CSV table of C-alpha atoms and ligand atoms in Angstrom, one decimal:
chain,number,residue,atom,x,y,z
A,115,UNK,CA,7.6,0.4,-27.9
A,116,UNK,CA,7.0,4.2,-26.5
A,117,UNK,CA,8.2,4.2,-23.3
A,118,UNK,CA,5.5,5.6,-21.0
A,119,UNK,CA,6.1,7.3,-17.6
A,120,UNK,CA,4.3,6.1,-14.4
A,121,UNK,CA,1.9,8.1,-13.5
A,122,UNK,CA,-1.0,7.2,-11.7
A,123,UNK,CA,-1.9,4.8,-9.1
A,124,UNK,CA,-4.7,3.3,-7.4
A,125,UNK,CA,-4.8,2.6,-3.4
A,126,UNK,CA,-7.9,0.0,-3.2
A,127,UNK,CA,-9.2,0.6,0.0
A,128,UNK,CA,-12.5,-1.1,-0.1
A,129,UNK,CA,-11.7,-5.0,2.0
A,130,UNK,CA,-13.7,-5.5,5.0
A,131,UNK,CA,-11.0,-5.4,7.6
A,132,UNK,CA,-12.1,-8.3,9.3
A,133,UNK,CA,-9.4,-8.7,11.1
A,134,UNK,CA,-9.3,-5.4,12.7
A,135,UNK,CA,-13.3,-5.7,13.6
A,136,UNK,CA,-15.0,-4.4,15.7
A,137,UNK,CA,-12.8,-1.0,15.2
A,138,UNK,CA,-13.5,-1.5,11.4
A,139,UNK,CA,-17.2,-2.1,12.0
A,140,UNK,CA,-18.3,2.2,11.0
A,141,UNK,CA,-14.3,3.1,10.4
A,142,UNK,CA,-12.1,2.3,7.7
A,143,UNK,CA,-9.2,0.3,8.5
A,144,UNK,CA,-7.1,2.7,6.5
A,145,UNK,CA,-7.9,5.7,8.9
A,146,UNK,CA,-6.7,4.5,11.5
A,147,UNK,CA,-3.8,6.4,12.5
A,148,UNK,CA,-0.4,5.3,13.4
A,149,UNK,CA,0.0,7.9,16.0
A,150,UNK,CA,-2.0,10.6,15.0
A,151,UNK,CA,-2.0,10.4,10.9
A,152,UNK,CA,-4.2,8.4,9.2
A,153,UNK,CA,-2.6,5.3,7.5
A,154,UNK,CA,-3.6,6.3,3.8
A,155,UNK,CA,-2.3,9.4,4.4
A,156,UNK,CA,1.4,7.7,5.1
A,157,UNK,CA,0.3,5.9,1.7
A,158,UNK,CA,-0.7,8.8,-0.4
A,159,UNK,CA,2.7,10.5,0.8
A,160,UNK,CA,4.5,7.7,-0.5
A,161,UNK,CA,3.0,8.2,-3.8
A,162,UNK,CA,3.5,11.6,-3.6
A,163,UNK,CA,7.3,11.2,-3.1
A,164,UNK,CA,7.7,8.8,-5.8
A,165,UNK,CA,6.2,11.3,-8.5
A,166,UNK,CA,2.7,9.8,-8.5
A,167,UNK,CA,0.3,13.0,-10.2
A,168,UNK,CA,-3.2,11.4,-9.8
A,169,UNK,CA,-4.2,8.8,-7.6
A,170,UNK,CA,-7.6,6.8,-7.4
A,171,UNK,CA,-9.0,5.1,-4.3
A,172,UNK,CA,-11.2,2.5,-4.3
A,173,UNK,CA,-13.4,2.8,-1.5
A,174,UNK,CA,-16.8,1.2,-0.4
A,175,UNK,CA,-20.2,2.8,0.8
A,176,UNK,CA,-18.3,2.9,4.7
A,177,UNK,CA,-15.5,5.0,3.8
A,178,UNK,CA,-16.6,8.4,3.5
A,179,UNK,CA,-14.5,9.4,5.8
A,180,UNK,CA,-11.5,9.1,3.7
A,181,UNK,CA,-12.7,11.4,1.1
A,182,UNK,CA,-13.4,13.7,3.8
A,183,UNK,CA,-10.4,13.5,5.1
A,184,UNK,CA,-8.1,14.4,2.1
A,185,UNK,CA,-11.1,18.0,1.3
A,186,UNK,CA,-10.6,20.8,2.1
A,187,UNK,CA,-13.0,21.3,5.6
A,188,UNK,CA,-13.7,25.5,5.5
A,189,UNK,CA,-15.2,25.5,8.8
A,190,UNK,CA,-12.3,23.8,11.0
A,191,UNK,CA,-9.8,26.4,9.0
A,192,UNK,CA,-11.7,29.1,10.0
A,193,UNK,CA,-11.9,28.4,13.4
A,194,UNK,CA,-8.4,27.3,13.3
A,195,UNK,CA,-7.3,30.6,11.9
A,196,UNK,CA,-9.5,32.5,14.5
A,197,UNK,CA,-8.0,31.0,17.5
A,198,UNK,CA,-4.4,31.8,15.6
A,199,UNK,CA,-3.4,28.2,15.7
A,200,UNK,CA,-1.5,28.7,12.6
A,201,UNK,CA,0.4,25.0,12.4
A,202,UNK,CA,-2.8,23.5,12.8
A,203,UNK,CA,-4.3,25.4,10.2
A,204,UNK,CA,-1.2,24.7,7.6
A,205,UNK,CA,-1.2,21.2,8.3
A,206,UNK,CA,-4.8,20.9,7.8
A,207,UNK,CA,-4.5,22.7,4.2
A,208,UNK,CA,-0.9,20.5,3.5
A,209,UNK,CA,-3.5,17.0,3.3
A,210,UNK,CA,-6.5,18.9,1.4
A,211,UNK,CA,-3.8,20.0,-1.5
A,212,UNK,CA,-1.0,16.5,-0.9
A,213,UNK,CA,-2.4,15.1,-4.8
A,214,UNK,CA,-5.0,14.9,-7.3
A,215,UNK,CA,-7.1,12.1,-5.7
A,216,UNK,CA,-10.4,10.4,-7.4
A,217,UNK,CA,-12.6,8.1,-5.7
A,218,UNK,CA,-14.5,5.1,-7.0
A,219,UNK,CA,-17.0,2.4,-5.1
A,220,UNK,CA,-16.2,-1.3,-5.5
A,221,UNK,CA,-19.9,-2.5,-4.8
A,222,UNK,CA,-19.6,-5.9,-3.8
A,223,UNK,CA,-15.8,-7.0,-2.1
A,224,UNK,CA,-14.8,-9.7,-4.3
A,225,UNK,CA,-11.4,-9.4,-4.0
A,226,UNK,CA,-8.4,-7.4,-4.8
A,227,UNK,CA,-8.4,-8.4,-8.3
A,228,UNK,CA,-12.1,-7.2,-8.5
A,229,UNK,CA,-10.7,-3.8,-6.6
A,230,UNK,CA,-8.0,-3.1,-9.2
A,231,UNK,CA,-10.5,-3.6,-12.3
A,232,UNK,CA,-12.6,-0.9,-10.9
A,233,UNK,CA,-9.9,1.3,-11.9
A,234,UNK,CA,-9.4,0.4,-15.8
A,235,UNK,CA,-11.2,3.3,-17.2
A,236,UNK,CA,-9.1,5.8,-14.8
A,237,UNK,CA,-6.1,4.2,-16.0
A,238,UNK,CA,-6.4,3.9,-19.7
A,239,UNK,CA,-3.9,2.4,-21.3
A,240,UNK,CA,-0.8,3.2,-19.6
A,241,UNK,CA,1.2,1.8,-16.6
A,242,UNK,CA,0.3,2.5,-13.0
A,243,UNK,CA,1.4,1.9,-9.6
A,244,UNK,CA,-0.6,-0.5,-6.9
A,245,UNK,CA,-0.2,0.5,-3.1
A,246,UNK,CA,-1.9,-1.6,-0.7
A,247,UNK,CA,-3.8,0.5,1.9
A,248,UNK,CA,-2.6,-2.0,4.4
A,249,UNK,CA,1.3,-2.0,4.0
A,250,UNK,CA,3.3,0.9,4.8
A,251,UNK,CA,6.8,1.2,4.3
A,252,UNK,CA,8.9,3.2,5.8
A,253,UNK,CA,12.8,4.1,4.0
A,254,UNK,CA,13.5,6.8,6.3
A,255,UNK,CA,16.0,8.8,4.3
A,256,UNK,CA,16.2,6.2,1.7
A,257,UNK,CA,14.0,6.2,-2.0
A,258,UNK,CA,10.4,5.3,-1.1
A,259,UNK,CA,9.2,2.0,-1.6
A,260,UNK,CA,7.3,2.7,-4.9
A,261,UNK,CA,9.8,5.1,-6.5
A,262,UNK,CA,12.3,1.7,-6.6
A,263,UNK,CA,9.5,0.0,-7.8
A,264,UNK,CA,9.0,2.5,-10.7
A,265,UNK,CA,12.6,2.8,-11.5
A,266,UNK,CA,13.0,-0.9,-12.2
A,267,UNK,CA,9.9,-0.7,-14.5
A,268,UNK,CA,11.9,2.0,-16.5
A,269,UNK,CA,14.9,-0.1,-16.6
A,270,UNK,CA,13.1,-2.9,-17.8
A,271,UNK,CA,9.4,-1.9,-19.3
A,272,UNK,CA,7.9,-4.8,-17.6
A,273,UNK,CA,5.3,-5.2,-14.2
A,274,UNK,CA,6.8,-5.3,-11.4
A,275,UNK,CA,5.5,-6.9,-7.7
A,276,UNK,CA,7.6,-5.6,-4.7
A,277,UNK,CA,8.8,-8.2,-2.3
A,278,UNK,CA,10.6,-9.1,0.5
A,279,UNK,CA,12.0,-12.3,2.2
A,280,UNK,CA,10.0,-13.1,4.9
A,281,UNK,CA,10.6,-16.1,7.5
A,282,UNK,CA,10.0,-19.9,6.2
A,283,UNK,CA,7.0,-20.4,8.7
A,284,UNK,CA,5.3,-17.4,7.5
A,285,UNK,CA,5.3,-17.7,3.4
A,286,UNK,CA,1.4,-19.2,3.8
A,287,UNK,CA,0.4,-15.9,4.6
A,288,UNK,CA,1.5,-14.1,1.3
A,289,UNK,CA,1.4,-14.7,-2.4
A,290,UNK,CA,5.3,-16.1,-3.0
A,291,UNK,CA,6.8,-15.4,-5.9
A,292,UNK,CA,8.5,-18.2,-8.1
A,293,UNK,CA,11.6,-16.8,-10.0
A,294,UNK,CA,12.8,-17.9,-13.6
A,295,UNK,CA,15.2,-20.9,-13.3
A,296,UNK,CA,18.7,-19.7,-13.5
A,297,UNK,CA,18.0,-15.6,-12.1
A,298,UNK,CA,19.7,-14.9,-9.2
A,299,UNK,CA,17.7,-14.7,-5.7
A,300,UNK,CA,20.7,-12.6,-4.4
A,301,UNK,CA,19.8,-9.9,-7.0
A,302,UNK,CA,17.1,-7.2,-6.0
A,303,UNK,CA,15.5,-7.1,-9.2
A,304,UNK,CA,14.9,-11.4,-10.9
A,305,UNK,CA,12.8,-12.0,-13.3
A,306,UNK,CA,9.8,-14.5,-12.6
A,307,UNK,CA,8.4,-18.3,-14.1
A,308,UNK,CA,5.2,-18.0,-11.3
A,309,UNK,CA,3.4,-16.8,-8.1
A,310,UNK,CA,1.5,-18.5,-5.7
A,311,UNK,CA,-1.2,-17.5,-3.3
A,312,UNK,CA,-0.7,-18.2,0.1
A,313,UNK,CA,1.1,-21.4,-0.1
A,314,UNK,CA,2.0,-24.4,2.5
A,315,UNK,CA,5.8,-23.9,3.5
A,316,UNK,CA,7.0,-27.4,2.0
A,317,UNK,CA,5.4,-26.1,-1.8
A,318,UNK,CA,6.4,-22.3,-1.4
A,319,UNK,CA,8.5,-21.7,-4.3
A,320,UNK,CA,11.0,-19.0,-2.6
A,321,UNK,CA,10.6,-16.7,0.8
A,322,UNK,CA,10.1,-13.6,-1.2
A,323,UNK,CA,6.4,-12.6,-0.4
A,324,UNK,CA,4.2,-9.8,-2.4
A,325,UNK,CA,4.0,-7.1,-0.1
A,326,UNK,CA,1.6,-4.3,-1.1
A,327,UNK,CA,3.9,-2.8,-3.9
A,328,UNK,CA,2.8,-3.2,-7.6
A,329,UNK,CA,3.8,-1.4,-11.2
A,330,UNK,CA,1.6,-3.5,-13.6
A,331,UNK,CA,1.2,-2.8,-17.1
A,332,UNK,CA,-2.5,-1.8,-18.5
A,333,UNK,CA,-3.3,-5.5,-20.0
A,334,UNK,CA,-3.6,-6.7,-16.6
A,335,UNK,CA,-7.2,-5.3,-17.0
A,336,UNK,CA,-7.7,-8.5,-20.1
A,337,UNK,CA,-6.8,-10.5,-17.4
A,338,UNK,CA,-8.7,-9.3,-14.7
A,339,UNK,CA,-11.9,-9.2,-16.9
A,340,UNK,CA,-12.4,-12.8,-17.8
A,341,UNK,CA,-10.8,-13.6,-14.2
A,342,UNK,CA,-13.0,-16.4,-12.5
A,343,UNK,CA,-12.7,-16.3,-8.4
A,344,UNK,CA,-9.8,-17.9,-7.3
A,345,UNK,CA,-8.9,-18.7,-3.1
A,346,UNK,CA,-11.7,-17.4,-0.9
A,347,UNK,CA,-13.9,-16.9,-3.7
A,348,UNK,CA,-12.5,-13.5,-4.5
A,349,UNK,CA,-10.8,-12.2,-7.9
A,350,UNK,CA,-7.0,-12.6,-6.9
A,351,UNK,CA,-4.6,-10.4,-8.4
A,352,UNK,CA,-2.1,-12.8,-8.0
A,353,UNK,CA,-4.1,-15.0,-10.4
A,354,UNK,CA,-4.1,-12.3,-13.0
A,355,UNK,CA,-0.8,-11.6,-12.9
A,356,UNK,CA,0.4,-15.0,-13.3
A,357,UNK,CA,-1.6,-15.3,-16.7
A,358,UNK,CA,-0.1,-12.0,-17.5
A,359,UNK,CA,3.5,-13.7,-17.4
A,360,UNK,CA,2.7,-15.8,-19.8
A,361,UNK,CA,2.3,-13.3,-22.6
A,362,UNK,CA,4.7,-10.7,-20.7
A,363,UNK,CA,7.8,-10.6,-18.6
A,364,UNK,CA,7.3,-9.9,-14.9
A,365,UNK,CA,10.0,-9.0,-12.3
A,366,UNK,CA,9.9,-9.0,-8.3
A,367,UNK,CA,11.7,-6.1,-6.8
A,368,UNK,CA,13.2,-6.4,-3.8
A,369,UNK,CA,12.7,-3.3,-2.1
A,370,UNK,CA,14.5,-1.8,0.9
A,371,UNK,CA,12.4,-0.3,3.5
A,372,UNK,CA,10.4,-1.6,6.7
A,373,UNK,CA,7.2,-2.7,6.1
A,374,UNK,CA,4.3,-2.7,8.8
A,375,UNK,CA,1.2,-4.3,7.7
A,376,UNK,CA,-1.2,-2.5,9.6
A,377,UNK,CA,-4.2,-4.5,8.6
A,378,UNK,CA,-3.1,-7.3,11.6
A,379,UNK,CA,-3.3,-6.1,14.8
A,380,UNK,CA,0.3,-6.9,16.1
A,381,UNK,CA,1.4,-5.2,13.2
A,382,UNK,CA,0.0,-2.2,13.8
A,383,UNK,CA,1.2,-2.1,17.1
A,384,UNK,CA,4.8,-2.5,16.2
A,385,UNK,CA,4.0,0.4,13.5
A,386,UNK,CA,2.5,2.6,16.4
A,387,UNK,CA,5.3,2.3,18.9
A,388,UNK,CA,7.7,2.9,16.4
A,389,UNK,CA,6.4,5.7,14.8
A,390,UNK,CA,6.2,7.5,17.8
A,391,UNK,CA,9.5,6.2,18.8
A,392,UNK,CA,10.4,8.9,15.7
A,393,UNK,CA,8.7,11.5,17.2
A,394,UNK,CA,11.0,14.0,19.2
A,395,UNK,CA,7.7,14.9,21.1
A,396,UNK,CA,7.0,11.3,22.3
A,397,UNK,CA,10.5,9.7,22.6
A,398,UNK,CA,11.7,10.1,26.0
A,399,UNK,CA,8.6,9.5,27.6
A,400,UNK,CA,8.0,6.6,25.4
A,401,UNK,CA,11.0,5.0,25.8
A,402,UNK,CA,11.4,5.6,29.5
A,403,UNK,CA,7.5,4.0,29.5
A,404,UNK,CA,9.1,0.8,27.6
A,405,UNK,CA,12.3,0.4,30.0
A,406,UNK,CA,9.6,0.2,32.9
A,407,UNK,CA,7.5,-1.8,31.4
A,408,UNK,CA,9.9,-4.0,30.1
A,409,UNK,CA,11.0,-4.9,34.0
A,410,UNK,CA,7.6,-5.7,34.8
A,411,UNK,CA,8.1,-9.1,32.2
G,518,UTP,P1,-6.9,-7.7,2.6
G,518,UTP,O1,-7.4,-9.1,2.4
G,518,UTP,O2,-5.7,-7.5,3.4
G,518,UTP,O3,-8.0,-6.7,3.2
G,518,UTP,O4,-6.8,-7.0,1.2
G,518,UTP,P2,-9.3,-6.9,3.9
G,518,UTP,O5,-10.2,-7.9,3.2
G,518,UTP,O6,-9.9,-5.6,4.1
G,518,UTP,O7,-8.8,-7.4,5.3
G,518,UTP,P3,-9.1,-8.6,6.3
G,518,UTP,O8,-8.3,-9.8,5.8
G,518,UTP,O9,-10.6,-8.8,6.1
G,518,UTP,O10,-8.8,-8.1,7.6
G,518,UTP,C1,-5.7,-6.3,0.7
G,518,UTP,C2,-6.1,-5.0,0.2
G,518,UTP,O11,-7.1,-5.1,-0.8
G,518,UTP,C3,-8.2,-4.3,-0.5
G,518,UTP,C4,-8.1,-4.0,1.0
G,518,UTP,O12,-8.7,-2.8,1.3
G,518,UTP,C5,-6.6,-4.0,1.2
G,518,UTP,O13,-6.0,-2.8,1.0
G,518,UTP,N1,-9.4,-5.0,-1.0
G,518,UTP,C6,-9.6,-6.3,-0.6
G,518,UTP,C7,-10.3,-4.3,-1.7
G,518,UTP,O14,-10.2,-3.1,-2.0
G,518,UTP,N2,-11.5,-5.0,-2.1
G,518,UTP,C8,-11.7,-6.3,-1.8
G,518,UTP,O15,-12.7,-6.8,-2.2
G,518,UTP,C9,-10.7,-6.9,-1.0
């Protein structure tokens, strides 16, 4: 088999964000910023850093303002570069030039699934990388997220779904992954029998949840095509990629990072405060704000 390099991926960034309404009612859930930068952009960067080249969005009719916000905008660089605000004006040119990035509509949101096949004639027929606008991971000094991802696809050729072990109470939340009798949990990278959509905590296979991470290979799309709604009436990925197992081998990857998903409201919190806890600007006064506040419960 030729081996073939990862090189796209596709952010689908067209849900409702119902559970961020009524902020999501005109804006997209994925501009919100965690401090002061939008949370695609901390998603696109990731990309970026794992040797992504071209990168497709799928958006809806609400979300021009992403498109927007990764083009070049002529009139706030000139005025920029007028009033010699020179950092501005580089930062502002840094986002318009981060990657190659295409858009397409998902017209109807029938799920994830649905999302990702909006993508199959961008792809082709190669392997690409999945990044949920809603998680963002954050590996500090460490390999992003995706690039482990990626290098466990070229050591083994095969999709991949990034996970982590998240608390007992919680696996109904995520799709849980099932891992082929005998594979070691303790091992970041196991090979995997199933998957399950949000399941009750006495049938959950494992702990290890599906977070937002993906490197699926391009006959996903069969799958996804003759897909019929699963849970919630949507196309679930999960679905697909469990009939993908059967005529493929698929791996979890157990990625090291902190993860934030941003699309629930405590977690994006949690993803504010610490983000600006990083920021030499905010620190002191943030964490002097916390102390106090922290005596007051
Ligand atoms: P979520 O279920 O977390 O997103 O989908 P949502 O539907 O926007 O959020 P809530 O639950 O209503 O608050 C996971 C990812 O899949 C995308 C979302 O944008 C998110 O990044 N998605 C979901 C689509 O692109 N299209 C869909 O039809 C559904």
């Amino acid at each position: 088999m030729r081996k073939k390099e990862i090189r796209k991926a596709v952010i689908p960034a067209a849900g409702l964000g119902t559970r961020f309404l009524p902020a999501t009612k005109a804006i997209p859930k994925e501009m919100l910023p965690l401090v002061d930068i939008p949370t695609i952009q901390y998603i696109v960067k990731e990309a970026v850093n794992s040797g992504i080249e071209e990168i497709l969005v799928i958006t809806n009719s609400n979300k021009h303002c992403m498109e927007n916000h990764f083009d070049r905008s002529y009139e706030l660089e000139n005025r920029l570069l007028e009033s010699d605000k020179q950092e501005e004006y580089n930062m502002i040119c840094d986002i318009a030039n981060m990657a190659n990035i295409y858009y397409v509509r998902q017209k109807e949101p029938k799920g994830l699934g649905h999302a990702i096949l909006c993508a199959k004639s961008f792809i082709g027929d190669e392997p690409f990388a999945v990044l949920l606008g809603d998680d963002v991971v954050e590996n500090h000094d460490g390999k992003p997220a995706l690039k482990q991802l990626i290098d466990a696809y070229n050591s083994v050729q095969a999709s991949i779904v990034g996970v982590q072990t998240v608390p007992e109470d919680d696996v109904s939340k995520y799709g849980i992954v099932e891992p082929e009798k005998g594979e070691d949990v303790l091992n970041r990278k196991v090979k995997l029998r199933s998957m399950v959509e949000k399941p009750k905590k006495e049938d959950a296979p494992s702990s290890m949840a599906v977070l937002g991470r993906y490197v699926l290979t391009p006959e996903i799309f069969d799958y996804l095509e003759t897909q019929t709604p699963g849970a919630g009436g949507e196309i679930q990925l999960t679905d697909a990629i469990k009939n993908l197992m059967i005529s493929q081998s698929v791996y979890a990857y157990d990625f090291e990072g902190t993860r934030y998903d941003v699309g629930d409201k405590f977690g994006f919190i949690r993803a504010t405060i610490e983000y600006a806890l990083e920021r030499e600007e905010l620190r002191d006064k943030l964490q002097a704000y916390l102390k106090e506040l922290a005596q007051t419960f």
